[in-house]
Amino acid sequence: MSILSIDILTENDSIQVYTTESMIPNEGYVLRGQLVLTLHRPVKARQITVQLKGTICNVVSNDPSIYYHSVNEPESNDASGWPITIMQVGSCAKKKDLLGRMGRFALYSTYGYATAYQKIVREEVNLLTNPTTFEQGVTCLPFELHVPAENLAPTLLLPRHSIHYALHAYVHLDSFKERYVTFRNPQQKLKPIHVSCHSFPSLHYLEFQPRVRYMGVREGHMRYEVSTVKYACLEQQTLRLSCHFFPLRPDIRLETIEVSLEQTEAYPLLTGQIRNREVISSYRMIKQTHKPSHISRSICHTDSIDDIPFEVDLTSPHITQDVNAVSLKVTHKIKVIVHFAGQTIRKMALSFPLTWKIAG
C-alpha cells in the first residue's frame, strides 16, 4: 500500500453567485483549497488533477402515462424514495441499504426509467508540471479553480431532477508497477460542492420591494384585484397575497376560493448526454406541473370579500428557484380558482407569473 488516503480541503464548501440588477454580478468564482495526500511509502505520480464537475440529471420514462399525473398528486417528502435518488444508486447508496436500493433500481428499470444528463461545468487544474516523487507522510498541494459564473445553476434535488456539483481529485501514478500495487487503494476523491445563486443581498431588501396588483373583470358577474409580490424568496417560508372581489350583481356569491403555487418543470424526452449548445424542439420537451402548496377557503354569505388575505406555505422540499438551462427549465405561477355559489355560474380561474429568488 502506497496511498493511504486522498482528502480535499476547501476554503468554502459552497459557491455563492450573485446575479441581479441590484448587485454587482459575479464574472467568475475562484475555488481555493488543498489536496492532501497521505502516503505509506514514497510514490511517483505523473499527473494530479482537480476537477469541478456540475451536472443536470433528469429521469425520463418510455411510459407516457407518468407525464400526465394529476397536479394534485403529491410526491413523498422522503427523498430516498424519489426516482432521481434511486436511479443514482451508484453514487448515493449507503452500504446498509444497498440491496434495497438496488432492488428499487431494478424495479424502476423495469418500468422503463432512464436518465439524461447535461454537463454544465467541467473546470480542471493540473497540480503537476512534471512527474514528481512524493515522500512518505503527508503532502499538501494547494490549488485554485476559476469557474465562470454564467455556467452555474443552483444546486437542487427534485423527485425527477437534480443539479449537483462535486470536486474530483485524481492521482495518476507514473509506472505500471505502482498502478498495479496500488490498484485497490483510493486514487481518486470526490467532495460535494453546493452552489447558491442569489438575487438579493439580504431578506431585508425584500421588505421594500413593490407589490404587483392584477386587475380584471368577468363581465356581468365580478370585478377582482389580486395583490402580491413579483419576486418570492424561499427563505421567507410564506408568500402573502390579498384577493379583492367586487360583485357586479347582488345575487353573486362566492362559495370557495382556492390558491395554489404551481411549479412547472420542462425537460427533453431524451436519454444519455445532452450537449450544452444543443437545440431541442418544443415537441421533444415534456412539461410537468405540480402543486407543492395549496390552500382552500370556504366563504360564508356573511363574510367580507373585499379583502381576503392568504399565506402560501413555501416549506415543501419540492419547491425550488427558477432554472433556465438546456435540459431543465423550472418556472412558477400563482393560481387562484374562484367557485361561485349555485350551479349556473362556472368557476373563474386566474393565474399570475411568479419569479423565485434567493437572498444572500
Short mmCIF file of C-alpha atoms in Angstrom, two decimals:
data_model
loop_
_atom_site.label_atom_id
_atom_site.label_comp_id
_atom_site.label_asym_id
_atom_site.label_seq_id
_atom_site.Cartn_x
_atom_site.Cartn_y
_atom_site.Cartn_z
CA MET A 1 0.00 0.00 0.00
CA SER A 2 1.44 3.35 -1.04
CA ILE A 3 -1.51 5.79 -0.99
CA LEU A 4 -3.41 5.60 2.29
CA SER A 5 -5.83 8.46 1.68
CA ILE A 6 -6.67 11.44 -0.52
CA ASP A 7 -8.52 14.38 1.02
CA ILE A 8 -9.83 17.62 -0.48
CA LEU A 9 -9.84 20.62 1.85
CA THR A 10 -11.50 23.80 0.52
CA GLU A 11 -11.79 27.30 1.97
CA ASN A 12 -15.56 27.04 1.37
CA ASP A 13 -17.81 24.07 0.70
CA SER A 14 -20.19 26.26 -1.30
CA ILE A 15 -20.11 28.71 -4.18
CA GLN A 16 -22.12 31.93 -3.82
CA VAL A 17 -23.14 33.54 -7.10
CA TYR A 18 -24.82 36.96 -7.28
CA THR A 19 -26.75 37.74 -10.45
CA THR A 20 -29.24 40.60 -10.42
CA GLU A 21 -29.55 44.23 -11.39
CA SER A 22 -29.44 45.24 -7.70
CA MET A 23 -25.92 43.90 -7.14
CA ILE A 24 -22.60 43.72 -8.95
CA PRO A 25 -22.77 40.33 -10.69
CA ASN A 26 -20.01 37.74 -10.45
CA GLU A 27 -17.90 37.34 -13.57
CA GLY A 28 -16.42 34.20 -12.06
CA TYR A 29 -15.63 32.40 -8.86
CA VAL A 30 -12.25 31.18 -7.57
CA LEU A 31 -12.45 27.92 -5.63
CA ARG A 32 -9.34 27.53 -3.45
CA GLY A 33 -8.20 24.62 -1.37
CA GLN A 34 -5.61 21.94 -0.76
CA LEU A 35 -5.26 18.35 -1.88
CA VAL A 36 -3.85 16.28 1.00
CA LEU A 37 -2.05 13.02 0.19
CA THR A 38 -1.20 10.57 2.97
CA LEU A 39 1.48 8.13 1.76
CA HIS A 40 2.64 4.87 3.33
CA ARG A 41 5.84 4.95 1.28
CA PRO A 42 7.39 7.12 -1.46
CA VAL A 43 5.39 7.18 -4.69
CA LYS A 44 5.91 8.78 -8.10
CA ALA A 45 2.97 10.47 -9.76
CA ARG A 46 2.89 11.62 -13.37
CA GLN A 47 -0.28 13.69 -13.05
CA ILE A 48 -2.55 15.01 -10.30
CA THR A 49 -5.69 16.86 -11.32
CA VAL A 50 -8.58 18.53 -9.52
CA GLN A 51 -11.84 18.97 -11.42
CA LEU A 52 -15.12 20.70 -10.63
CA LYS A 53 -17.98 18.92 -12.37
CA GLY A 54 -21.56 20.19 -12.49
CA THR A 55 -24.33 18.00 -13.86
CA ILE A 56 -28.05 18.33 -14.52
CA CYS A 57 -29.74 14.92 -14.32
CA ASN A 58 -33.31 14.07 -15.38
CA VAL A 59 -35.26 10.84 -15.02
CA VAL A 60 -37.29 10.01 -18.13
CA SER A 61 -39.53 7.07 -18.98
CA ASN A 62 -40.87 5.30 -22.05
CA ASP A 63 -44.25 5.13 -20.30
CA PRO A 64 -46.07 8.37 -21.26
CA SER A 65 -48.68 7.99 -18.52
CA ILE A 66 -46.27 9.21 -15.83
CA TYR A 67 -46.13 12.62 -17.50
CA TYR A 68 -49.87 13.21 -17.18
CA HIS A 69 -50.45 12.56 -13.50
CA SER A 70 -52.84 14.91 -11.76
CA VAL A 71 -51.17 18.05 -10.47
CA ASN A 72 -52.86 17.36 -7.14
CA GLU A 73 -50.98 14.09 -6.58
CA PRO A 74 -48.26 14.89 -4.03
CA GLU A 75 -44.87 13.27 -4.16
CA SER A 76 -43.41 11.81 -0.99
CA ASN A 77 -41.24 14.14 1.08
CA ASP A 78 -38.78 11.28 1.64
CA ALA A 79 -36.06 11.93 -0.93
CA SER A 80 -34.63 8.40 -0.55
CA GLY A 81 -37.63 7.04 -2.47
CA TRP A 82 -37.58 9.59 -5.30
CA PRO A 83 -36.81 8.23 -8.80
CA ILE A 84 -33.82 10.57 -9.18
CA THR A 85 -32.27 9.25 -5.97
CA ILE A 86 -32.87 5.62 -6.85
CA MET A 87 -31.51 5.99 -10.39
CA GLN A 88 -28.32 7.48 -8.94
CA VAL A 89 -27.93 4.48 -6.66
CA GLY A 90 -24.30 4.04 -7.54
CA SER A 91 -23.29 7.45 -6.24
CA CYS A 92 -25.51 7.92 -3.19
CA ALA A 93 -26.39 4.46 -1.83
CA LYS A 94 -25.44 3.62 1.71
CA LYS A 95 -23.92 0.21 2.28
CA LYS A 96 -26.54 -0.85 4.80
CA ASP A 97 -29.33 -0.07 2.32
CA LEU A 98 -27.54 -1.04 -0.88
CA LEU A 99 -29.61 -4.16 -1.58
CA GLY A 100 -32.88 -2.33 -1.04
CA ARG A 101 -31.85 0.50 -3.34
CA MET A 102 -30.59 -1.91 -5.98
CA GLY A 103 -33.94 -3.71 -5.83
CA ARG A 104 -35.82 -0.46 -6.38
CA PHE A 105 -33.37 0.48 -9.14
CA ALA A 106 -34.22 -2.80 -10.91
CA LEU A 107 -37.93 -2.09 -10.43
CA TYR A 108 -37.67 1.39 -11.95
CA SER A 109 -35.63 -0.02 -14.83
CA THR A 110 -38.47 -2.48 -15.42
CA TYR A 111 -40.87 0.47 -15.62
CA GLY A 112 -38.67 1.97 -18.33
CA TYR A 113 -36.98 4.72 -16.32
CA ALA A 114 -33.70 6.03 -17.68
CA THR A 115 -31.54 9.10 -17.07
CA ALA A 116 -30.44 12.03 -19.19
CA TYR A 117 -27.68 14.38 -18.13
CA GLN A 118 -26.06 17.64 -19.15
CA LYS A 119 -22.54 18.62 -18.10
CA ILE A 120 -22.87 22.32 -17.35
CA VAL A 121 -19.48 22.78 -15.66
CA ARG A 122 -16.18 21.00 -16.10
CA GLU A 123 -13.20 23.03 -14.93
CA GLU A 124 -9.83 21.37 -14.32
CA VAL A 125 -6.43 22.28 -12.94
CA ASN A 126 -3.28 20.16 -13.15
CA LEU A 127 -1.18 20.29 -9.97
CA LEU A 128 1.98 18.81 -11.53
CA THR A 129 4.04 20.12 -14.43
CA ASN A 130 6.39 17.11 -14.44
CA PRO A 131 6.35 13.61 -12.91
CA THR A 132 7.10 14.04 -9.20
CA THR A 133 8.14 11.70 -6.40
CA PHE A 134 6.39 12.26 -3.08
CA GLU A 135 7.97 11.07 0.14
CA GLN A 136 6.31 9.06 2.88
CA GLY A 137 3.97 11.07 5.10
CA VAL A 138 1.52 13.89 4.45
CA THR A 139 1.82 16.15 1.41
CA CYS A 140 -0.37 19.23 0.84
CA LEU A 141 -0.85 20.59 -2.68
CA PRO A 142 -2.67 23.95 -2.98
CA PHE A 143 -4.99 24.53 -5.93
CA GLU A 144 -7.17 27.24 -7.47
CA LEU A 145 -10.08 26.64 -9.83
CA HIS A 146 -11.55 29.52 -11.84
CA VAL A 147 -15.22 28.88 -12.55
CA PRO A 148 -17.26 31.10 -14.94
CA ALA A 149 -20.38 32.28 -13.08
CA GLU A 150 -22.54 32.23 -16.22
CA ASN A 151 -22.34 28.42 -16.33
CA LEU A 152 -23.59 27.89 -12.78
CA ALA A 153 -27.16 26.88 -11.96
CA PRO A 154 -28.36 26.44 -8.35
CA THR A 155 -27.95 23.09 -6.62
CA LEU A 156 -31.30 21.35 -6.37
CA LEU A 157 -32.93 17.98 -5.73
CA LEU A 158 -36.43 17.20 -7.00
CA PRO A 159 -38.17 13.82 -7.45
CA ARG A 160 -37.14 13.56 -11.13
CA HIS A 161 -34.40 16.19 -11.44
CA SER A 162 -31.15 17.15 -9.78
CA ILE A 163 -28.36 19.67 -10.23
CA HIS A 164 -25.25 18.73 -8.32
CA TYR A 165 -21.60 19.74 -8.21
CA ALA A 166 -18.55 17.93 -6.92
CA LEU A 167 -14.79 18.33 -6.76
CA HIS A 168 -12.92 15.32 -8.11
CA ALA A 169 -9.26 14.68 -7.39
CA TYR A 170 -7.33 12.13 -9.47
CA VAL A 171 -3.82 10.80 -8.80
CA HIS A 172 -2.24 9.14 -11.85
CA LEU A 173 0.78 7.06 -10.85
CA ASP A 174 3.83 7.03 -13.07
CA SER A 175 4.67 3.37 -13.53
CA PHE A 176 2.57 0.30 -14.29
CA LYS A 177 4.05 -1.37 -11.22
CA GLU A 178 2.85 1.45 -8.98
CA ARG A 179 -0.61 1.35 -10.56
CA TYR A 180 -0.80 -2.40 -10.09
CA VAL A 181 0.43 -2.37 -6.48
CA THR A 182 -1.96 0.43 -5.50
CA PHE A 183 -4.89 -0.83 -7.61
CA ARG A 184 -7.04 -1.37 -4.54
CA ASN A 185 -6.04 1.88 -2.89
CA PRO A 186 -8.04 5.13 -3.23
CA GLN A 187 -6.52 7.06 -6.16
CA GLN A 188 -9.44 9.45 -6.54
CA LYS A 189 -11.59 11.52 -4.22
CA LEU A 190 -14.96 13.24 -4.53
CA LYS A 191 -16.26 16.18 -2.48
CA PRO A 192 -19.76 17.69 -2.98
CA ILE A 193 -19.97 21.45 -3.55
CA HIS A 194 -23.17 23.43 -3.03
CA VAL A 195 -23.96 26.29 -5.43
CA SER A 196 -26.34 29.09 -4.42
CA CYS A 197 -27.49 31.72 -6.91
CA HIS A 198 -28.51 34.90 -5.04
CA SER A 199 -30.69 37.65 -6.42
CA PHE A 200 -30.89 39.91 -3.37
CA PRO A 201 -28.23 40.94 -0.84
CA SER A 202 -30.49 40.15 2.15
CA LEU A 203 -34.05 39.33 3.24
CA HIS A 204 -34.37 42.91 4.50
CA TYR A 205 -34.20 44.09 0.88
CA LEU A 206 -37.36 42.12 0.03
CA GLU A 207 -39.42 44.03 2.60
CA PHE A 208 -39.23 47.11 0.39
CA GLN A 209 -39.96 45.57 -3.00
CA PRO A 210 -43.08 46.98 -4.68
CA ARG A 211 -46.19 44.84 -4.85
CA VAL A 212 -47.93 43.99 -8.11
CA ARG A 213 -51.69 44.38 -8.50
CA TYR A 214 -53.51 42.33 -11.12
CA MET A 215 -57.00 43.58 -12.01
CA GLY A 216 -59.74 42.16 -14.21
CA VAL A 217 -63.43 41.54 -14.55
CA ARG A 218 -65.81 38.77 -15.54
CA GLU A 219 -68.39 40.71 -17.46
CA GLY A 220 -71.71 40.92 -15.69
CA HIS A 221 -70.53 38.97 -12.63
CA MET A 222 -67.43 40.04 -10.72
CA ARG A 223 -64.59 42.51 -10.67
CA TYR A 224 -61.38 41.35 -8.98
CA GLU A 225 -57.97 42.54 -7.84
CA VAL A 226 -55.09 40.33 -6.66
CA SER A 227 -52.18 41.97 -4.88
CA THR A 228 -48.93 40.07 -4.44
CA VAL A 229 -45.16 40.36 -4.78
CA LYS A 230 -43.37 39.95 -8.09
CA TYR A 231 -40.44 38.09 -6.54
CA ALA A 232 -40.78 35.29 -3.99
CA CYS A 233 -37.99 34.09 -1.73
CA LEU A 234 -37.67 30.58 -0.31
CA GLU A 235 -36.09 31.83 2.90
CA GLN A 236 -39.26 33.73 3.78
CA GLN A 237 -41.15 30.40 4.06
CA THR A 238 -44.50 32.06 3.27
CA LEU A 239 -45.93 34.05 0.37
CA ARG A 240 -48.59 36.62 1.23
CA LEU A 241 -51.23 37.82 -1.20
CA SER A 242 -54.57 39.58 -0.95
CA CYS A 243 -57.67 38.98 -3.06
CA HIS A 244 -60.32 41.67 -3.52
CA PHE A 245 -63.68 40.81 -5.09
CA PHE A 246 -66.47 43.22 -6.04
CA PRO A 247 -69.75 41.62 -7.25
CA LEU A 248 -71.49 43.38 -10.13
CA ARG A 249 -74.88 41.89 -9.19
CA PRO A 250 -76.47 41.47 -5.76
CA ASP A 251 -77.16 37.75 -6.35
CA ILE A 252 -73.49 36.89 -6.94
CA ARG A 253 -71.99 35.00 -4.01
CA LEU A 254 -68.73 33.13 -3.57
CA GLU A 255 -68.57 29.58 -2.24
CA THR A 256 -64.87 28.60 -2.20
CA ILE A 257 -61.55 30.21 -3.10
CA GLU A 258 -58.51 28.04 -3.88
CA VAL A 259 -55.00 29.45 -4.00
CA SER A 260 -52.08 27.28 -5.09
CA LEU A 261 -48.45 27.57 -6.09
CA GLU A 262 -47.79 25.80 -9.39
CA GLN A 263 -44.30 24.71 -10.36
CA THR A 264 -43.71 23.66 -13.95
CA GLU A 265 -40.69 21.55 -14.88
CA ALA A 266 -39.87 21.31 -18.59
CA TYR A 267 -37.20 18.91 -19.83
CA PRO A 268 -36.44 16.95 -23.03
CA LEU A 269 -37.65 13.41 -23.54
CA LEU A 270 -34.11 12.23 -24.25
CA THR A 271 -31.68 9.82 -22.63
CA GLY A 272 -27.92 9.90 -22.41
CA GLN A 273 -25.84 13.06 -22.66
CA ILE A 274 -27.33 16.39 -23.72
CA ARG A 275 -24.89 18.91 -25.14
CA ASN A 276 -24.77 22.44 -23.75
CA ARG A 277 -25.49 24.10 -27.11
CA GLU A 278 -27.95 21.52 -28.34
CA VAL A 279 -31.15 22.93 -29.84
CA ILE A 280 -34.18 20.94 -28.67
CA SER A 281 -37.51 21.47 -30.43
CA SER A 282 -40.63 22.10 -28.36
CA TYR A 283 -42.31 18.82 -29.36
CA ARG A 284 -39.48 16.90 -27.69
CA MET A 285 -39.97 18.72 -24.40
CA ILE A 286 -42.09 17.31 -21.57
CA LYS A 287 -43.84 19.64 -19.13
CA GLN A 288 -44.93 18.54 -15.67
CA THR A 289 -46.87 20.83 -13.37
CA HIS A 290 -47.12 20.24 -9.63
CA LYS A 291 -48.87 21.99 -6.76
CA PRO A 292 -46.42 21.83 -3.84
CA SER A 293 -48.60 24.24 -1.84
CA HIS A 294 -52.39 24.60 -1.87
CA ILE A 295 -54.98 26.49 0.22
CA SER A 296 -58.77 26.24 0.09
CA ARG A 297 -61.09 28.59 1.96
CA SER A 298 -64.87 28.41 2.24
CA ILE A 299 -66.77 31.69 2.06
CA CYS A 300 -69.93 32.24 4.05
CA HIS A 301 -72.60 34.71 2.90
CA THR A 302 -71.75 36.91 5.90
CA ASP A 303 -68.01 37.08 5.14
CA SER A 304 -66.49 40.20 3.64
CA ILE A 305 -64.87 39.52 0.25
CA ASP A 306 -63.40 42.94 -0.49
CA ASP A 307 -60.08 41.99 1.20
CA ILE A 308 -59.22 38.31 1.75
CA PRO A 309 -55.62 37.60 2.80
CA PHE A 310 -53.83 34.33 2.03
CA GLU A 311 -50.50 32.88 3.13
CA VAL A 312 -48.98 30.22 0.87
CA ASP A 313 -46.61 27.82 2.59
CA LEU A 314 -43.16 27.60 0.95
CA THR A 315 -41.52 24.96 3.14
CA SER A 316 -42.13 21.99 0.83
CA PRO A 317 -38.90 20.24 -0.31
CA HIS A 318 -40.41 20.12 -3.82
CA ILE A 319 -40.11 23.89 -4.28
CA THR A 320 -37.00 25.26 -5.95
CA GLN A 321 -35.98 28.53 -7.54
CA ASP A 322 -36.29 29.22 -11.27
CA VAL A 323 -33.92 27.36 -13.57
CA ASN A 324 -33.21 28.12 -17.24
CA ALA A 325 -30.90 25.51 -18.77
CA VAL A 326 -30.95 23.48 -21.97
CA SER A 327 -32.03 20.28 -20.23
CA LEU A 328 -34.21 21.74 -17.44
CA LYS A 329 -36.45 24.78 -17.13
CA VAL A 330 -38.36 25.50 -13.91
CA THR A 331 -40.99 28.24 -13.73
CA HIS A 332 -43.69 29.21 -11.22
CA LYS A 333 -47.06 30.89 -11.05
CA ILE A 334 -49.78 31.61 -8.53
CA LYS A 335 -53.20 30.21 -9.44
CA VAL A 336 -56.48 31.41 -7.92
CA ILE A 337 -59.71 29.49 -8.58
CA VAL A 338 -62.99 31.09 -7.54
CA HIS A 339 -66.08 28.88 -7.14
CA PHE A 340 -69.43 30.64 -7.17
CA ALA A 341 -72.46 29.58 -5.17
CA GLY A 342 -75.04 27.79 -7.31
CA GLN A 343 -74.66 25.54 -10.32
CA THR A 344 -75.27 28.05 -13.10
CA ILE A 345 -72.04 30.08 -12.91
CA ARG A 346 -68.83 28.36 -13.95
CA LYS A 347 -65.72 28.80 -11.84
CA MET A 348 -63.23 31.57 -12.52
CA ALA A 349 -59.54 30.60 -12.85
CA LEU A 350 -56.82 33.24 -12.56
CA SER A 351 -53.05 32.75 -12.84
CA PHE A 352 -50.17 35.15 -12.30
CA PRO A 353 -46.44 34.73 -13.02
CA LEU A 354 -44.05 34.47 -10.10
CA THR A 355 -40.26 34.61 -10.10
CA TRP A 356 -38.30 32.79 -7.41
CA LYS A 357 -35.29 34.48 -5.88
CA ILE A 358 -32.70 33.62 -3.23
CA ALA A 359 -31.49 36.21 -0.73
CA GLY A 360 -27.88 36.18 0.40
#
